[in-house]
Amino acid sequence: MNYYDYIVVGSGIAGLYVSLLAIEHGSVLILTKSSIEDCNTRYAQGGVAVAIGNDDSPELHFKDTMAAGDGLSDAETVHILTDEAADCIADLIRFKVPFDTLNGEIALTKEAAHSVSRVIHAGGDATGEHIEVTLSEHVRSTPIEVMEYCLVSEILVDKGEVKGVRALDCRTGSVEEYTCRFLILATGGVGRLFKYTTNSDVVTGDGVALAFEAGAEISDMEFFQFHPTVLRLPGVAPFLISEAVRGEGGILRNVEGRRFMSDYTPEAELAPRDVVARSIVYEMRKTGNDRVFLDVTHLSPRLLTTRFPHIYRFCLEHGLDITKGFIPVDPAAHYLMGGVKVSAWGEANISGLFAAGETACTGVHGANRLASNSLLEAVVFSKRIIQKTTSSYYSEGEEQQRNLKQDPSLTHGVGSSISCSLPCREVLPNVPPFNLPNLQSLMWNKVGIIRSAENLNEAANILATWQRSLPHPTDRSSHELNNLVLCARLMTEAALLRKESRGAHFRTDFPQSSSQWQRHAVFKKNHASN
Ligand SMILES: Cc1cc2nc3c(=O)[nH]c(=O)nc-3n(C[C@H](O)[C@H](O)[C@H](O)COP(=O)(O)OP(=O)(O)OC[C@H]3O[C@@H](n4cnc5c(N)ncnc54)[C@H](O)[C@@H]3O)c2cc1C
């Protein structure tokens, strides 16, 4: 059978969770381009934010999320995120995700920019692995069909309605069409765009590129988060040292051993990620070095080995005992705040097309994501997709209730979106040869943590020239390269457009935020020029 009620693309937390809910209502096919467990979810360490502590409330979680979003988070969807969090976590517990407990209660930890301890975790710092393994085992015990090593290469749309997808079997090279009533993109972010990244190889922006090509709106692509503390050892792939390590008291020191974060911000190590990442870059420039150190030697070895067993073991296996020596770190590409623009019900501007998880832009993260809100966003808005597509839950009454909950003091001033298409750019005669390492270096050097018009313009011209020369994709890697270049163009053009600094987007030529830019840049394909 090639027709399904739901086709889900991707098998991270968003794809698996939405499929487990969808199978209660109809047939489900998951298409995933690698093995089922190959995704970013598996690498998540810190945990999932949820306001269940005695000193906490959804309202406080709402305020922290809005503050991190730096004036661009959508108050309506943030209310949904924080109000509906506990209900979705209860689902994960029902699916038997083994969250850690302390004295019989779910254990909570604190992370940067959260005003209280509210991050739940599993296996200490192996939260994502436990979620991924538990949910994928569940999926295998249901009638959900899973096709691994199957890359979705095109969304089929007819008269403004989704009809299905075209997919490449990466093992045989055959191409098949699958039709459906509802298509849910759960393809993750775009971290492989950059030379240094915490992301899995599969995270190549496919969902954003597929949706853009199909006519969907893509929002906030300039907002990409760089994680400040990623292990840098020679010959070792970048490995995340969770925010929670600083939450538990980890200190950042420069190469001379001096604690430096309070030179940049009073919040020191617990400042938002973008502030810490930029401060590290400045400190590295100041000291003429390519790294700083995270010092946890003053913390109890028992705390380190029980709370961060995964980080402890990984470092030890690479010759570093973190209870005794400093951890060499610097920032790396981590998380896409923007993506396929969806409503509070996860729906894009094409009938039947939904997006969930990192590939979606629900508006909750605004210009900067609060740590541990992404796994939460994936489940909360996945659940709403099922509520919407099964209609019994969805009613105008509820939507109106939501609107009443908007806090005018927090939403006022968010202007209307700017609608854009990718500009036509001149083809340059001399550009570096196109390949993945050159693309990743270009993005790291010109569209990375610290941006300027000069660098962005240079990158935009090179990217447009490369895009013109791309051959028709035939296999997984050529599809991924095409998708990465398209996402790189969307990110670079959006970053050029935004003439201010806000959240994770920082420009040396416009170092302040501007009230004129308290709005979103939304890109849509212009069939005439792209
Ligand atoms: C190292 C690390 C640590 C993190 N720690 C945390 C944390 O503690 N808390 C938190 O909230 N967030 C954390 N994050 C972020 C969080 O893990 C991700 O945002 C989240 O897991 C994304 O889930 P997802 O389901 O959207 O995508 P992913 O888990 O990335 O899954 C994407 C899926 O889509 C598939 N796919 C992609 N393109 C195609 C295609 N064309 N056809 C078919 N299949 C396709 C992939 O194969 C994969 O199965 C972390 C991220 C990283 C990298």
Coordinates of C-alpha atoms and ligand atoms in Angstrom, one line a residue:
M1 CA 0.0 0.0 0.0
N2 CA 1.4 3.4 -0.9
Y3 CA -1.3 5.5 0.7
Y4 CA -1.2 6.5 4.4
D5 CA -3.2 8.8 6.6
Y6 CA 0.1 10.2 8.0
I7 CA 3.6 10.2 6.4
V8 CA 6.2 11.4 8.9
V9 CA 9.7 12.3 7.6
G10 CA 12.4 11.7 10.2
S11 CA 12.8 9.6 13.3
G12 CA 14.1 11.9 16.1
I13 CA 12.0 12.8 19.1
A14 CA 9.5 14.8 16.9
G15 CA 9.0 12.0 14.3
L16 CA 8.7 9.2 16.7
Y17 CA 6.5 10.9 19.3
V18 CA 4.1 12.3 16.6
S19 CA 3.9 8.8 15.0
L20 CA 3.1 7.1 18.3
L21 CA 0.2 9.6 18.8
A22 CA -0.9 9.4 15.1
I23 CA -1.1 5.6 15.0
E24 CA -4.1 5.8 17.3
H25 CA -6.0 7.6 14.5
G26 CA -4.8 6.0 11.2
S27 CA -2.1 4.4 9.2
V28 CA 1.4 5.9 9.6
L29 CA 4.6 5.6 7.5
I30 CA 7.9 6.9 8.8
L31 CA 10.5 7.6 6.2
T32 CA 14.0 8.2 7.6
K33 CA 17.2 8.6 5.6
S34 CA 19.5 6.7 7.9
S35 CA 19.0 4.1 10.6
I36 CA 16.0 4.9 12.9
E37 CA 18.2 6.1 15.7
D38 CA 20.6 8.3 13.7
C39 CA 19.5 11.9 14.6
N40 CA 20.3 14.8 16.9
T41 CA 17.9 13.7 19.5
R42 CA 20.2 10.8 20.4
Y43 CA 22.9 13.3 21.4
A44 CA 20.9 15.6 23.7
Q45 CA 22.4 15.7 27.1
G46 CA 21.1 18.3 29.5
G47 CA 17.4 17.4 29.4
V48 CA 13.9 18.7 29.0
A49 CA 12.5 21.9 30.6
V50 CA 9.2 21.6 32.4
A51 CA 7.8 23.7 35.3
I52 CA 7.1 21.0 37.9
G53 CA 9.2 22.1 40.8
N54 CA 7.6 23.5 44.0
D55 CA 9.2 27.0 43.4
D56 CA 8.2 26.9 39.7
S57 CA 5.2 27.6 37.5
P58 CA 4.4 27.7 33.7
E59 CA 4.2 31.5 34.1
L60 CA 7.8 31.6 35.3
H61 CA 8.9 29.3 32.5
F62 CA 7.1 31.5 30.1
K63 CA 8.9 34.6 31.4
D64 CA 12.3 33.0 31.1
T65 CA 11.6 31.7 27.5
M66 CA 10.4 35.2 26.5
A67 CA 13.5 36.8 28.0
A68 CA 15.8 34.4 26.1
G69 CA 13.9 35.1 22.8
D70 CA 15.0 38.7 23.0
G71 CA 11.8 40.4 21.9
L72 CA 11.0 38.0 19.0
S73 CA 9.3 35.0 20.8
D74 CA 5.6 34.6 20.1
A75 CA 3.7 34.9 23.4
E76 CA 0.9 32.7 22.3
T77 CA 3.0 29.7 21.3
V78 CA 5.3 30.2 24.4
H79 CA 2.2 30.0 26.6
I80 CA 1.2 26.8 24.8
L81 CA 4.7 25.5 25.3
T82 CA 4.9 26.1 29.0
D83 CA 1.3 25.3 29.8
E84 CA 1.2 22.0 27.9
A85 CA 4.6 20.8 28.9
A86 CA 3.7 18.7 31.9
D87 CA 1.0 16.8 29.9
C88 CA 3.5 15.8 27.2
I89 CA 6.2 14.8 29.7
A90 CA 3.5 12.6 31.3
D91 CA 3.2 10.9 27.9
L92 CA 7.0 10.3 27.7
I93 CA 6.8 8.8 31.2
R94 CA 3.9 6.6 30.0
F95 CA 6.1 5.5 27.1
K96 CA 8.6 4.6 29.8
V97 CA 11.3 7.1 29.2
P98 CA 13.4 6.6 32.4
F99 CA 13.8 10.1 33.8
D100 CA 16.1 10.4 36.8
T101 CA 14.6 10.6 40.2
L102 CA 15.7 12.0 43.6
N103 CA 14.0 10.8 46.8
G104 CA 11.1 9.4 44.8
E105 CA 10.5 12.6 42.8
I106 CA 11.7 13.5 39.3
A107 CA 15.1 15.1 39.7
L108 CA 15.4 18.7 38.5
T109 CA 18.5 20.7 37.5
K110 CA 19.2 24.3 36.6
E111 CA 20.6 25.5 33.3
A112 CA 21.7 29.0 32.1
A113 CA 19.0 31.6 31.9
H114 CA 16.4 29.5 33.8
S115 CA 15.5 31.2 37.0
V116 CA 14.9 28.0 38.9
S117 CA 15.8 24.3 38.6
R118 CA 13.4 22.8 36.0
V119 CA 15.3 20.6 33.7
I120 CA 14.5 16.9 33.9
H121 CA 17.1 14.4 32.6
A122 CA 17.7 10.6 32.0
G123 CA 20.8 8.6 32.6
G124 CA 22.4 11.8 34.1
D125 CA 23.6 13.4 30.8
A126 CA 22.2 10.8 28.4
T127 CA 18.7 12.2 28.1
G128 CA 18.4 12.1 24.3
E129 CA 19.7 8.6 24.0
H130 CA 17.1 7.3 26.5
I131 CA 14.3 9.2 24.8
E132 CA 15.4 8.0 21.3
V133 CA 15.9 4.3 22.3
T134 CA 12.6 4.2 24.3
L135 CA 10.5 5.8 21.7
S136 CA 12.0 3.8 18.8
E137 CA 11.4 0.5 20.7
H138 CA 7.8 1.6 21.2
V139 CA 7.4 2.4 17.5
R140 CA 8.6 -1.1 16.6
S141 CA 5.9 -2.6 18.8
T142 CA 3.1 -0.8 16.9
P143 CA 1.7 -1.2 13.3
I144 CA 3.7 2.0 12.3
E145 CA 5.6 1.2 9.1
V146 CA 9.2 2.4 9.2
M147 CA 11.4 2.7 6.1
E148 CA 15.0 3.3 7.0
Y149 CA 17.6 4.7 4.5
C150 CA 14.9 6.4 2.6
L151 CA 15.5 10.0 1.8
V152 CA 12.5 12.2 1.0
S153 CA 13.5 14.3 -2.0
E154 CA 10.4 16.2 -2.9
I155 CA 7.0 17.1 -1.5
L156 CA 4.2 16.5 -3.9
V157 CA 1.6 19.3 -4.0
D158 CA -1.4 19.7 -6.2
K159 CA -3.7 22.8 -6.2
G160 CA -2.2 24.0 -2.9
E161 CA -2.7 20.7 -1.1
V162 CA -0.1 18.1 -0.1
K163 CA -0.5 14.8 -1.8
G164 CA 2.6 12.9 -0.7
V165 CA 6.3 12.7 -1.2
R166 CA 8.9 11.3 -3.6
A167 CA 11.6 9.3 -1.8
L168 CA 14.9 7.8 -2.8
D169 CA 15.9 4.4 -1.4
C170 CA 19.5 5.2 -0.5
R171 CA 20.5 1.5 -0.7
T172 CA 19.0 0.6 -4.1
G173 CA 18.8 4.0 -5.7
S174 CA 15.2 3.5 -6.7
V175 CA 12.7 6.4 -6.4
E176 CA 9.1 5.8 -5.2
E177 CA 6.1 8.0 -4.6
Y178 CA 4.1 7.7 -1.3
T179 CA 0.7 9.5 -0.9
C180 CA -0.9 10.7 2.2
R181 CA -3.5 12.9 3.8
F182 CA -1.2 14.6 6.2
L183 CA 2.6 15.1 5.8
I184 CA 4.7 15.8 8.9
L185 CA 8.2 17.1 8.4
A186 CA 10.4 16.1 11.4
T187 CA 13.7 16.4 9.7
G188 CA 15.7 18.4 12.3
G189 CA 17.9 21.4 11.9
V190 CA 20.8 22.4 9.7
G191 CA 23.9 22.1 11.9
R192 CA 26.0 20.4 9.2
L193 CA 26.2 23.8 7.5
F194 CA 29.1 24.7 9.7
K195 CA 32.7 23.5 10.0
Y196 CA 32.5 23.0 13.7
T197 CA 29.2 21.5 14.9
T198 CA 27.7 19.3 17.6
N199 CA 25.2 17.9 15.1
S200 CA 24.8 14.5 13.6
D201 CA 25.7 14.0 9.9
V202 CA 22.0 13.6 9.0
V203 CA 21.2 17.2 10.0
T204 CA 21.4 18.9 6.6
G205 CA 18.3 21.2 6.5
D206 CA 16.3 18.9 4.2
G207 CA 12.9 19.8 5.7
V208 CA 13.5 23.5 5.3
A209 CA 14.7 23.0 1.7
L210 CA 11.9 20.6 0.7
A211 CA 9.2 22.9 2.2
F212 CA 10.7 26.0 0.5
E213 CA 10.7 24.3 -2.8
A214 CA 7.1 23.3 -2.3
G215 CA 6.1 26.9 -1.7
A216 CA 6.1 27.0 2.2
E217 CA 7.1 30.0 4.2
I218 CA 10.5 29.9 5.9
S219 CA 11.0 32.2 8.9
D220 CA 13.8 33.4 11.2
M221 CA 16.7 31.6 9.4
E222 CA 19.2 34.2 10.6
F223 CA 18.8 33.0 14.1
F224 CA 21.2 30.1 14.6
Q225 CA 22.5 29.1 18.0
F226 CA 26.2 28.4 18.6
H227 CA 26.8 26.3 21.8
P228 CA 29.6 28.0 23.8
T229 CA 31.2 24.9 25.3
V230 CA 32.2 22.1 22.9
L231 CA 35.2 19.9 23.7
R232 CA 38.1 20.6 21.4
L233 CA 40.7 17.9 21.5
P234 CA 43.0 17.3 18.5
G235 CA 41.6 14.5 16.3
V236 CA 38.3 14.3 18.3
A237 CA 35.0 15.3 16.7
P238 CA 33.4 18.3 18.5
F239 CA 31.6 16.9 21.6
L240 CA 29.2 18.9 23.6
I241 CA 29.9 19.8 27.2
S242 CA 26.4 20.4 28.4
E243 CA 25.1 23.8 29.7
A244 CA 24.2 21.9 32.9
V245 CA 27.9 21.6 33.7
R246 CA 28.0 25.4 34.1
G247 CA 24.6 25.2 35.8
E248 CA 26.3 22.9 38.5
G249 CA 29.1 25.4 39.0
G250 CA 31.6 24.9 36.1
I251 CA 33.9 28.0 35.6
L252 CA 35.3 29.3 32.3
R253 CA 39.0 30.2 32.4
N254 CA 41.2 31.7 29.7
V255 CA 44.5 30.0 28.6
E256 CA 46.2 31.9 31.4
G257 CA 43.9 30.2 33.9
R258 CA 42.0 33.4 34.7
R259 CA 38.2 33.4 35.1
F260 CA 36.9 35.9 32.5
M261 CA 33.2 35.7 32.0
S262 CA 32.4 38.5 34.6
D263 CA 34.6 40.8 32.4
Y264 CA 31.8 40.6 29.8
T265 CA 28.5 40.1 31.7
P266 CA 27.3 40.1 35.4
E267 CA 25.6 36.8 34.8
A268 CA 29.1 35.3 34.1
E269 CA 28.9 31.6 33.1
L270 CA 25.1 31.5 33.4
A271 CA 24.5 34.2 30.8
P272 CA 22.4 33.2 27.7
R273 CA 24.3 31.0 25.2
D274 CA 24.9 33.7 22.6
V275 CA 26.5 36.0 25.2
V276 CA 28.8 33.2 26.5
A277 CA 29.7 32.1 23.0
R278 CA 30.6 35.7 21.9
S279 CA 32.5 36.3 25.1
I280 CA 34.6 33.2 24.5
V281 CA 35.4 34.3 20.9
Y282 CA 36.5 37.8 22.2
E283 CA 38.6 36.2 25.0
M284 CA 40.2 33.8 22.5
R285 CA 41.1 36.8 20.2
K286 CA 42.4 38.7 23.2
T287 CA 44.7 35.9 24.3
G288 CA 45.6 34.9 20.7
N289 CA 44.4 31.4 21.3
D290 CA 41.9 29.0 19.8
R291 CA 40.3 27.7 23.0
V292 CA 39.4 28.5 26.6
F293 CA 38.9 26.0 29.5
L294 CA 36.0 24.8 31.5
D295 CA 37.1 24.1 35.1
V296 CA 35.1 21.6 37.2
T297 CA 37.9 20.5 39.4
H298 CA 36.4 22.3 42.4
L299 CA 33.2 20.2 42.1
S300 CA 32.9 16.9 43.9
P301 CA 34.1 13.9 41.8
R302 CA 31.0 12.1 42.9
L303 CA 28.7 14.8 41.5
L304 CA 30.6 14.8 38.2
T305 CA 30.6 11.1 37.7
T306 CA 27.0 10.6 38.7
R307 CA 25.5 13.7 37.2
F308 CA 27.6 13.7 34.0
P309 CA 28.6 10.1 33.5
H310 CA 28.6 10.4 29.7
I311 CA 30.8 13.5 29.6
Y312 CA 33.1 12.1 32.3
R313 CA 33.6 8.8 30.4
F314 CA 34.0 10.4 27.0
C315 CA 36.7 12.7 28.2
L316 CA 38.4 9.9 30.2
E317 CA 38.5 7.8 27.0
H318 CA 40.3 10.6 25.3
G319 CA 42.9 11.0 28.0
L320 CA 41.3 13.8 30.1
D321 CA 40.1 13.2 33.7
I322 CA 37.8 16.2 34.3
T323 CA 37.9 15.8 38.1
K324 CA 41.6 16.8 37.9
G325 CA 42.2 18.7 34.6
F326 CA 40.6 21.7 32.8
I327 CA 38.4 20.9 29.8
P328 CA 39.5 22.6 26.5
V329 CA 36.4 24.1 24.9
D330 CA 35.2 26.6 22.3
P331 CA 31.9 27.3 20.6
A332 CA 30.3 25.2 17.8
A333 CA 27.2 25.3 15.6
H334 CA 24.3 23.8 17.5
Y335 CA 20.6 24.7 16.9
L336 CA 18.4 26.3 14.3
M337 CA 15.8 28.7 15.8
G338 CA 14.1 29.4 12.5
G339 CA 12.6 26.9 10.0
V340 CA 9.3 26.1 8.3
K341 CA 6.9 28.7 9.6
V342 CA 3.9 26.9 11.3
S343 CA 0.8 27.9 13.2
A344 CA 0.2 27.1 16.8
W345 CA -1.1 23.8 15.5
G346 CA 2.1 23.0 13.6
E347 CA 0.6 23.6 10.2
A348 CA 2.5 25.3 7.4
N349 CA 0.9 27.5 4.7
I350 CA 0.2 24.5 2.4
S351 CA -2.9 22.5 3.3
G352 CA -1.9 19.1 4.8
L353 CA 1.7 20.1 5.5
F354 CA 2.9 20.1 9.1
A355 CA 6.4 20.5 10.6
A356 CA 7.5 19.6 14.1
G357 CA 10.8 19.7 16.1
E358 CA 13.8 21.6 15.1
T359 CA 12.8 22.0 11.4
A360 CA 9.7 23.9 12.5
C361 CA 9.5 27.6 13.4
T362 CA 6.7 27.8 15.9
G363 CA 7.9 31.2 17.2
V364 CA 8.7 29.9 20.7
H365 CA 12.5 30.5 20.5
G366 CA 12.4 34.0 18.9
A367 CA 16.0 35.2 18.5
N368 CA 17.5 32.7 20.9
R369 CA 16.5 29.4 22.4
L370 CA 16.3 28.8 26.1
A371 CA 18.4 25.7 27.0
S372 CA 16.3 22.5 27.1
N373 CA 13.3 24.0 25.4
S374 CA 13.8 22.2 22.1
L375 CA 13.0 18.6 23.1
L376 CA 10.0 20.1 24.8
E377 CA 8.9 22.1 21.8
A378 CA 9.1 19.0 19.7
V379 CA 6.6 17.1 21.9
V380 CA 4.2 19.9 22.7
F381 CA 3.7 20.9 19.1
S382 CA 3.7 17.4 17.8
K383 CA 0.8 16.6 20.1
R384 CA -1.0 19.6 18.7
I385 CA -0.6 18.4 15.2
I386 CA -2.5 15.2 16.1
Q387 CA -5.1 17.2 17.9
K388 CA -5.6 19.4 14.9
T389 CA -5.6 16.6 12.3
T390 CA -8.2 14.6 14.4
S391 CA -10.4 17.7 14.6
S392 CA -12.4 16.5 17.6
Y393 CA -10.1 18.5 19.9
Y394 CA -9.7 21.5 17.7
S395 CA -12.3 24.2 18.2
E396 CA -12.5 27.9 17.6
G397 CA -13.4 28.3 21.3
E398 CA -10.1 27.0 22.4
E399 CA -8.2 29.1 20.0
Q400 CA -10.0 32.2 21.2
Q401 CA -9.1 31.3 24.8
R402 CA -5.5 31.1 23.8
N403 CA -5.6 34.6 22.3
L404 CA -7.0 36.0 25.5
K405 CA -3.9 34.7 27.3
Q406 CA -1.5 36.8 25.4
D407 CA 0.3 39.2 27.6
P408 CA 0.2 42.6 25.8
S409 CA 3.2 43.9 27.7
L410 CA 5.3 41.2 26.1
T411 CA 3.9 41.1 22.6
H412 CA 3.4 44.8 21.9
G413 CA 5.9 46.1 19.4
V414 CA 6.4 42.8 17.5
G415 CA 5.8 44.2 14.0
S416 CA 4.4 42.6 11.0
S417 CA 6.7 40.1 9.2
I418 CA 8.8 41.1 6.2
S419 CA 8.1 38.9 3.2
C420 CA 11.1 38.1 1.0
S421 CA 12.3 35.9 -1.8
L422 CA 15.8 35.0 -2.5
P423 CA 17.4 37.8 -4.6
C424 CA 19.0 37.1 -7.9
R425 CA 22.8 37.6 -7.6
E426 CA 25.5 37.9 -10.2
V427 CA 27.5 34.8 -11.0
L428 CA 31.1 35.4 -9.9
P429 CA 33.9 34.3 -12.3
N430 CA 36.3 33.2 -9.5
V431 CA 34.9 31.3 -6.6
P432 CA 36.5 28.5 -4.6
P433 CA 35.5 25.0 -5.9
F434 CA 32.2 23.8 -4.5
N435 CA 32.4 20.9 -2.0
L436 CA 31.1 20.3 1.6
P437 CA 34.3 21.4 3.4
N438 CA 34.4 24.7 1.5
L439 CA 30.7 25.3 2.1
Q440 CA 31.2 24.6 5.9
S441 CA 34.3 26.8 6.1
L442 CA 32.6 29.7 4.3
M443 CA 29.6 29.5 6.6
W444 CA 31.8 29.3 9.7
N445 CA 34.0 32.2 8.7
K446 CA 31.5 34.5 7.1
V447 CA 28.0 33.7 8.6
G448 CA 29.1 32.4 12.0
I449 CA 29.0 33.8 15.6
I450 CA 30.2 37.3 14.6
R451 CA 28.8 38.7 11.3
S452 CA 29.3 41.8 9.2
A453 CA 27.8 43.2 5.9
E454 CA 31.1 42.7 4.1
N455 CA 31.4 39.0 5.1
L456 CA 27.7 38.3 4.6
N457 CA 27.8 39.8 1.1
E458 CA 30.8 37.9 0.1
A459 CA 29.2 34.6 1.3
A460 CA 25.9 35.5 -0.4
N461 CA 27.6 36.0 -3.8
I462 CA 29.6 32.8 -3.5
L463 CA 26.6 30.7 -2.4
A464 CA 24.5 32.0 -5.3
T465 CA 27.3 31.2 -7.8
W466 CA 27.6 27.7 -6.3
Q467 CA 23.9 27.1 -6.4
R468 CA 23.7 27.9 -10.1
S469 CA 26.4 25.3 -10.9
L470 CA 24.9 22.4 -8.9
P471 CA 24.1 19.3 -10.9
H472 CA 20.7 17.6 -10.6
P473 CA 20.9 15.5 -7.4
T474 CA 20.8 11.7 -7.8
D475 CA 22.1 10.2 -4.5
R476 CA 21.9 11.0 -0.8
S477 CA 25.0 13.2 -0.6
S478 CA 24.1 15.3 -3.7
H479 CA 20.5 15.9 -2.3
E480 CA 22.0 16.9 1.0
L481 CA 24.5 19.3 -0.6
N482 CA 21.7 20.9 -2.6
N483 CA 19.6 21.3 0.5
L484 CA 22.5 22.7 2.5
V485 CA 23.3 25.4 -0.2
L486 CA 19.7 26.5 -0.3
C487 CA 19.6 26.7 3.6
A488 CA 22.9 28.6 3.5
R489 CA 21.4 31.1 1.1
L490 CA 18.3 31.6 3.2
M491 CA 20.4 32.1 6.4
T492 CA 22.9 34.5 4.7
E493 CA 20.2 36.6 3.0
A494 CA 18.2 36.8 6.2
A495 CA 21.3 37.8 8.2
L496 CA 22.1 40.5 5.6
L497 CA 18.5 41.8 5.7
R498 CA 18.5 42.1 9.5
K499 CA 20.4 45.3 10.2
E500 CA 20.7 45.0 13.9
S501 CA 22.0 42.6 16.6
R502 CA 19.5 40.5 18.5
G503 CA 19.7 37.2 20.3
A504 CA 22.0 34.8 18.4
H505 CA 22.4 37.2 15.4
F506 CA 25.2 39.6 16.0
R507 CA 26.6 42.1 13.5
T508 CA 29.7 44.2 14.1
D509 CA 28.3 46.9 11.8
F510 CA 24.9 47.0 13.7
P511 CA 25.9 46.0 17.2
Q512 CA 22.6 47.2 18.9
S513 CA 19.1 45.9 18.6
S514 CA 16.6 48.2 16.8
S515 CA 12.9 48.5 17.5
Q516 CA 12.3 48.6 13.7
W517 CA 13.6 45.1 13.5
Q518 CA 11.3 43.6 16.1
R519 CA 9.8 41.6 13.3
H520 CA 10.4 38.3 11.4
A521 CA 11.9 37.9 8.0
V522 CA 9.8 35.3 6.1
F523 CA 11.1 33.8 2.8
K524 CA 9.0 32.2 0.2
K525 CA 10.0 30.9 -3.2
N526 CA 9.4 33.3 -6.1
H527 CA 8.9 30.9 -9.0
A528 CA 9.9 33.6 -11.5
S529 CA 13.4 34.4 -10.1
N530 CA 14.6 31.3 -8.1
Ligands
LIG1 C1 24.8 17.5 21.1 C2 23.4 18.0 21.3 C3 22.9 18.2 22.6 C4 21.6 18.7 22.8 N1 21.1 18.8 24.0 C5 19.8 19.2 24.2 C6 19.1 19.2 25.5 O1 19.7 18.8 26.5 N2 17.9 19.6 25.5 C7 17.1 20.0 24.5 O2 16.0 20.4 24.6 N3 17.7 20.0 23.2 C8 19.0 19.6 23.1 N4 19.5 19.6 21.8 C9 18.7 19.9 20.7 C10 17.8 18.8 20.4 O3 18.4 17.5 20.6 C11 17.2 18.8 19.0 O4 16.7 20.0 18.7 C12 16.1 17.8 18.8 O5 16.6 16.5 19.2 C13 15.7 17.7 17.4 O6 14.7 16.7 17.2 P1 14.0 16.4 15.9 O7 13.2 15.3 16.0 O8 13.4 17.7 15.4 O9 15.2 16.1 14.8 P2 16.4 15.1 14.9 O10 16.5 14.4 16.2 O11 17.6 15.7 14.4 O12 15.9 14.0 13.8 C14 15.9 14.4 12.4 C15 15.5 13.1 11.6 O13 15.1 13.4 10.3 C16 15.7 12.5 9.4 N5 15.8 13.2 8.1 C17 16.4 14.4 7.8 N6 16.2 14.7 6.5 C18 15.5 13.6 5.9 C19 15.0 13.4 4.6 N7 15.2 14.2 3.6 N8 14.4 12.2 4.4 C20 14.2 11.3 5.4 N9 14.6 11.5 6.7 C21 15.2 12.7 7.0 C22 17.0 12.2 10.1 O14 17.6 11.0 9.5 C23 16.6 12.1 11.5 O15 16.0 10.8 11.7 C24 20.8 19.1 21.6 C25 21.4 18.9 20.4 C26 22.6 18.4 20.2 C27 23.2 18.2 18.8

